[in-house]
CSV table of C-alpha atoms in Angstrom, one decimal:
chain,number,residue,atom,x,y,z
A,1,MET,CA,121.3,132.0,102.9
A,2,VAL,CA,119.0,133.8,105.9
A,3,ALA,CA,115.4,134.9,105.4
A,4,PRO,CA,114.8,137.8,107.7
A,5,THR,CA,111.5,139.2,109.1
A,6,GLY,CA,113.2,142.5,110.2
A,7,GLY,CA,116.5,144.2,109.9
A,8,ASP,CA,119.2,144.3,107.7
A,9,VAL,CA,121.0,140.9,107.0
A,10,SER,CA,123.7,142.0,104.7
A,11,ARG,CA,126.1,141.4,107.6
A,12,VAL,CA,124.6,138.3,108.9
A,13,ARG,CA,127.0,135.4,108.0
A,14,LEU,CA,126.2,131.4,107.6
A,15,LEU,CA,129.4,129.5,108.2
A,16,ARG,CA,129.4,125.8,107.6
A,17,ALA,CA,132.0,123.2,108.4
A,18,TRP,CA,131.9,119.5,107.1
A,19,GLN,CA,133.3,116.8,109.6
A,20,GLY,CA,133.3,113.6,107.5
A,21,ALA,CA,129.5,112.9,107.0
A,22,ARG,CA,128.4,115.8,109.4
A,23,CYS,CA,127.9,119.5,108.7
A,24,ARG,CA,128.0,121.9,111.6
A,25,ALA,CA,126.7,125.5,110.9
A,26,ARG,CA,126.7,128.8,112.5
A,27,VAL,CA,124.8,132.0,112.1
A,28,ARG,CA,126.6,135.2,113.0
A,29,ASN,CA,125.6,138.6,113.3
A,30,ALA,CA,128.4,140.8,112.1
A,31,GLY,CA,126.3,144.1,111.9
A,32,PRO,CA,125.6,146.9,114.2
A,33,SER,CA,121.8,146.3,114.9
A,34,VAL,CA,119.3,143.4,115.7
A,35,VAL,CA,118.0,141.4,112.9
A,36,THR,CA,115.2,138.9,113.3
A,37,VAL,CA,115.5,135.7,111.2
A,38,ALA,CA,112.8,133.9,110.2
A,39,GLU,CA,114.6,130.8,108.7
A,40,VAL,CA,118.1,129.7,107.7
A,41,VAL,CA,118.4,127.7,104.4
A,42,LEU,CA,121.4,125.6,104.9
A,43,PHE,CA,121.5,124.4,101.4
A,44,ASP,CA,119.3,124.9,98.0
A,45,VAL,CA,120.8,122.8,95.4
A,46,PRO,CA,119.3,121.1,92.2
A,47,HIS,CA,119.2,117.5,92.1
A,48,SER,CA,118.8,115.0,89.0
A,49,LEU,CA,117.2,112.3,91.0
A,50,PRO,CA,114.9,110.1,88.3
A,51,PRO,CA,111.1,110.6,89.2
A,52,GLU,CA,111.2,106.9,90.3
A,53,THR,CA,113.4,107.6,93.2
A,54,ALA,CA,111.7,106.2,96.1
A,55,ILE,CA,111.5,108.4,99.1
A,56,TYR,CA,110.7,108.3,102.6
A,57,GLY,CA,110.1,111.3,105.2
A,58,GLU,CA,109.0,112.0,108.5
A,59,GLY,CA,106.8,114.7,109.6
A,60,PHE,CA,106.7,117.4,111.8
A,61,GLN,CA,104.8,115.3,114.2
A,62,MET,CA,104.5,111.4,114.5
A,63,LEU,CA,101.3,110.8,112.8
A,64,SER,CA,102.7,112.3,109.4
A,65,GLN,CA,105.1,110.2,107.3
A,66,THR,CA,105.7,110.5,103.5
A,67,GLY,CA,106.6,107.6,100.8
A,68,GLY,CA,106.0,107.2,97.1
A,69,THR,CA,108.5,108.6,94.8
A,70,VAL,CA,110.2,111.9,93.9
A,71,GLY,CA,107.8,112.2,90.9
A,72,GLN,CA,104.7,110.9,93.2
A,73,PRO,CA,105.1,111.7,96.8
A,74,ALA,CA,102.5,109.9,98.8
A,75,ASP,CA,100.9,110.4,102.5
A,76,LEU,CA,101.3,107.1,104.6
A,77,GLY,CA,99.0,108.2,107.4
A,78,ASP,CA,95.5,110.1,107.7
A,79,TYR,CA,96.8,112.9,110.2
A,80,THR,CA,99.2,114.7,108.0
A,81,ASP,CA,101.0,118.0,108.8
A,82,GLY,CA,99.6,119.6,105.5
A,83,LYS,CA,96.3,118.1,105.0
A,84,HIS,CA,95.0,117.6,108.8
A,85,TYR,CA,96.8,119.9,110.8
A,86,ARG,CA,97.0,122.4,108.1
A,87,MET,CA,100.8,123.6,108.7
A,88,PRO,CA,101.6,125.9,106.2
A,89,GLN,CA,103.8,124.5,103.3
A,90,PRO,CA,104.9,125.4,99.8
A,91,ALA,CA,102.7,124.5,97.2
A,92,ASP,CA,105.3,123.3,95.0
A,93,ALA,CA,107.4,121.2,97.4
A,94,THR,CA,107.1,117.9,99.4
A,95,VAL,CA,108.0,118.9,102.8
A,96,LEU,CA,109.8,116.5,105.4
A,97,TYR,CA,111.2,117.1,108.7
A,98,ASN,CA,114.4,115.8,110.4
A,99,LEU,CA,114.7,112.5,108.1
A,100,LEU,CA,114.4,112.0,104.4
A,101,ALA,CA,115.8,108.8,102.7
A,102,LEU,CA,116.3,108.5,99.0
A,103,ALA,CA,116.6,105.2,97.0
A,104,PRO,CA,117.5,106.1,93.3
A,105,PRO,CA,116.9,102.7,91.2
A,106,HIS,CA,120.0,100.8,90.7
A,107,GLU,CA,122.2,103.2,92.9
A,108,VAL,CA,123.2,103.6,96.4
A,109,GLU,CA,120.9,104.9,99.2
A,110,CYS,CA,121.0,108.1,100.9
A,111,VAL,CA,119.9,109.6,104.2
A,112,LEU,CA,119.8,113.2,105.1
A,113,ALA,CA,118.8,113.8,108.6
A,114,PHE,CA,119.3,116.2,111.5
A,115,ALA,CA,120.9,114.5,114.2
A,116,SER,CA,120.2,117.3,116.9
A,117,SER,CA,117.3,119.0,117.9
A,118,ARG,CA,118.5,121.4,120.7
A,119,ARG,CA,116.8,124.7,119.5
A,120,PHE,CA,115.4,124.6,115.8
A,121,ALA,CA,113.4,122.5,113.7
A,122,GLY,CA,115.0,121.3,110.5
A,123,ARG,CA,113.1,120.5,107.3
A,124,PHE,CA,113.6,119.4,103.8
A,125,GLU,CA,111.8,120.9,101.0
A,126,LEU,CA,111.8,118.3,98.1
A,127,ARG,CA,111.1,119.5,94.6
A,128,ARG,CA,111.4,117.7,91.2
A,129,ASP,CA,114.4,119.4,90.5
A,130,SER,CA,115.9,120.7,93.9
A,131,LEU,CA,116.2,120.3,97.6
A,132,ARG,CA,116.2,122.9,100.3
A,133,VAL,CA,117.6,122.2,103.6
A,134,VAL,CA,116.0,124.6,106.1
A,135,LEU,CA,116.3,125.4,109.9
A,136,ASP,CA,113.2,127.2,111.3
A,137,THR,CA,114.3,129.9,113.4
A,138,GLU,CA,110.9,131.3,114.2
A,139,SER,CA,111.8,135.1,113.5
A,140,ARG,CA,113.9,135.1,116.8
A,141,ALA,CA,116.2,138.2,117.5
A,142,LEU,CA,120.0,137.7,116.8
A,143,GLY,CA,121.8,140.6,118.5
A,144,PRO,CA,125.0,142.1,117.2
A,145,GLY,CA,128.1,140.1,117.6
A,146,GLU,CA,125.7,137.2,118.5
A,147,GLU,CA,126.2,133.8,117.0
A,148,TRP,CA,123.6,131.0,116.6
A,149,GLU,CA,124.7,127.0,116.6
A,150,MET,CA,122.6,125.4,114.1
A,151,GLU,CA,121.6,121.7,114.5
A,152,GLU,CA,123.9,118.9,113.2
A,153,LEU,CA,123.1,117.5,109.8
A,154,VAL,CA,124.2,114.4,108.5
A,155,PHE,CA,124.6,113.0,105.0
A,156,LEU,CA,124.8,109.2,104.7
A,157,SER,CA,125.3,106.9,101.5
A,158,GLY,CA,125.5,103.0,101.0
A,159,ARG,CA,123.9,99.9,100.0
A,160,HIS,CA,121.9,99.1,103.1
A,161,ARG,CA,119.5,101.8,104.6
A,162,GLN,CA,119.2,100.0,108.2
A,163,ALA,CA,123.0,100.5,108.7
A,164,LEU,CA,122.8,104.1,107.5
A,165,LEU,CA,120.1,104.8,110.1
A,166,ALA,CA,122.0,102.8,112.6
A,167,THR,CA,124.8,105.3,112.0
A,168,LEU,CA,122.4,108.2,112.4
A,169,GLY,CA,121.0,106.6,115.8
A,170,ASP,CA,124.3,106.6,117.1
A,171,ARG,CA,124.9,110.3,116.3
A,172,ILE,CA,121.6,111.2,117.6
A,173,ALA,CA,122.6,109.4,120.9
A,174,VAL,CA,125.8,111.7,121.0
A,175,ASN,CA,123.8,114.5,120.8
A,176,HIS,CA,120.9,113.5,123.0
A,177,PRO,CA,122.1,110.8,125.3
A,178,PRO,CA,119.2,108.4,126.3
A,179,LEU,CA,117.4,108.9,129.7
A,180,ARG,CA,118.0,105.9,131.8
A,181,THR,CA,115.0,104.9,134.4
A,182,PRO,CA,114.9,102.3,136.7
A,183,ALA,CA,111.5,101.1,135.4
A,184,PRO,CA,109.3,102.3,132.4
A,185,PRO,CA,107.4,105.3,132.8
A,186,SER,CA,103.7,104.9,133.2
A,187,GLY,CA,101.1,107.4,132.0
A,188,TRP,CA,97.8,108.1,130.3
A,189,CYS,CA,96.9,109.6,126.9
A,190,SER,CA,93.8,111.4,126.0
A,191,TRP,CA,94.0,110.5,122.5
A,192,TYR,CA,93.0,106.8,122.7
A,193,CYS,CA,89.8,107.5,125.0
A,194,PHE,CA,88.7,110.8,123.1
A,195,GLY,CA,90.6,110.8,119.7
A,196,PRO,CA,90.4,114.0,117.5
A,197,ASN,CA,87.0,115.0,119.3
A,198,VAL,CA,88.6,115.7,122.8
A,199,THR,CA,87.3,118.8,124.5
A,200,ALA,CA,88.8,121.1,127.0
A,201,ASP,CA,86.1,119.7,129.4
A,202,ASP,CA,87.4,116.0,128.8
A,203,VAL,CA,91.0,117.1,129.9
A,204,LEU,CA,90.2,119.2,132.9
A,205,GLY,CA,87.6,116.2,134.1
A,206,ASN,CA,90.6,114.0,133.7
A,207,LEU,CA,93.1,116.3,135.5
A,208,ASP,CA,90.7,116.4,138.2
A,209,VAL,CA,90.9,112.4,138.6
A,210,ILE,CA,94.8,112.5,138.1
A,211,ALA,CA,95.0,115.2,140.9
A,212,ARG,CA,92.9,113.0,143.2
A,213,GLU,CA,94.1,109.5,142.3
A,214,ALA,CA,97.8,110.1,141.1
A,215,PRO,CA,99.2,112.7,143.3
A,216,GLY,CA,102.7,111.5,142.3
A,217,LEU,CA,102.3,112.6,138.7
A,218,ARG,CA,105.4,114.1,137.5
A,219,TYR,CA,105.1,115.3,133.9
A,220,ILE,CA,102.2,116.5,131.6
A,221,GLN,CA,103.1,116.5,127.8
A,222,VAL,CA,100.9,118.9,125.7
A,223,ASP,CA,101.7,117.7,122.2
A,224,ASP,CA,98.8,119.5,120.2
A,225,GLY,CA,98.1,123.1,120.0
A,226,TYR,CA,100.7,124.3,117.7
A,227,GLN,CA,98.8,123.8,114.4
A,228,PRO,CA,96.6,126.2,112.6
A,229,ALA,CA,93.6,124.0,112.6
A,230,MET,CA,92.9,120.1,113.3
A,231,GLY,CA,90.7,118.2,111.1
């Protein structure tokens, strides 16, 4: 299912193909005009998981994880996507990103995950009786005849979660081979110095020092600023 923000999506096709535990999907615009696509729903399925099914899921950013059960999800940190960063989320769903592990009582465990992250952010919307698997396409324009390749989704099941995660790790390494460097990179992070009270002046002052004392600096990572609000 394709959720539009503009244009006629009646001729936009979602094509899915399973290869073992891996699902590869494509979205194709077979129509004559440009459409803008807010998100692509790969799957929207009912489930019969017992409320006491244990869950673990990752957040959009590394400080947000979810545990608990299907019936009673629980935040595992203070800086969560929804409550701290105020990222918009459905009121009736628990939203996980990239990885969702399910452990129904007395049954095999399941891991659903996106094994690639080339272009689109993947999320899972877990409700008490249904599960949606969604890719955020950010209202990008899809031209006539154009096709997007979606991220790789994997569905794994078995008795031992660590083995499932190891298999997932292998697939991630195929899609995103690890970068090898002669030595570990060194760096500086404002979070440990200033925490959530960091100001623009703090960052600018540190940049002045870096420019003066660390002219060999190669990368600057800005990993806040995407959220509607902080704190």
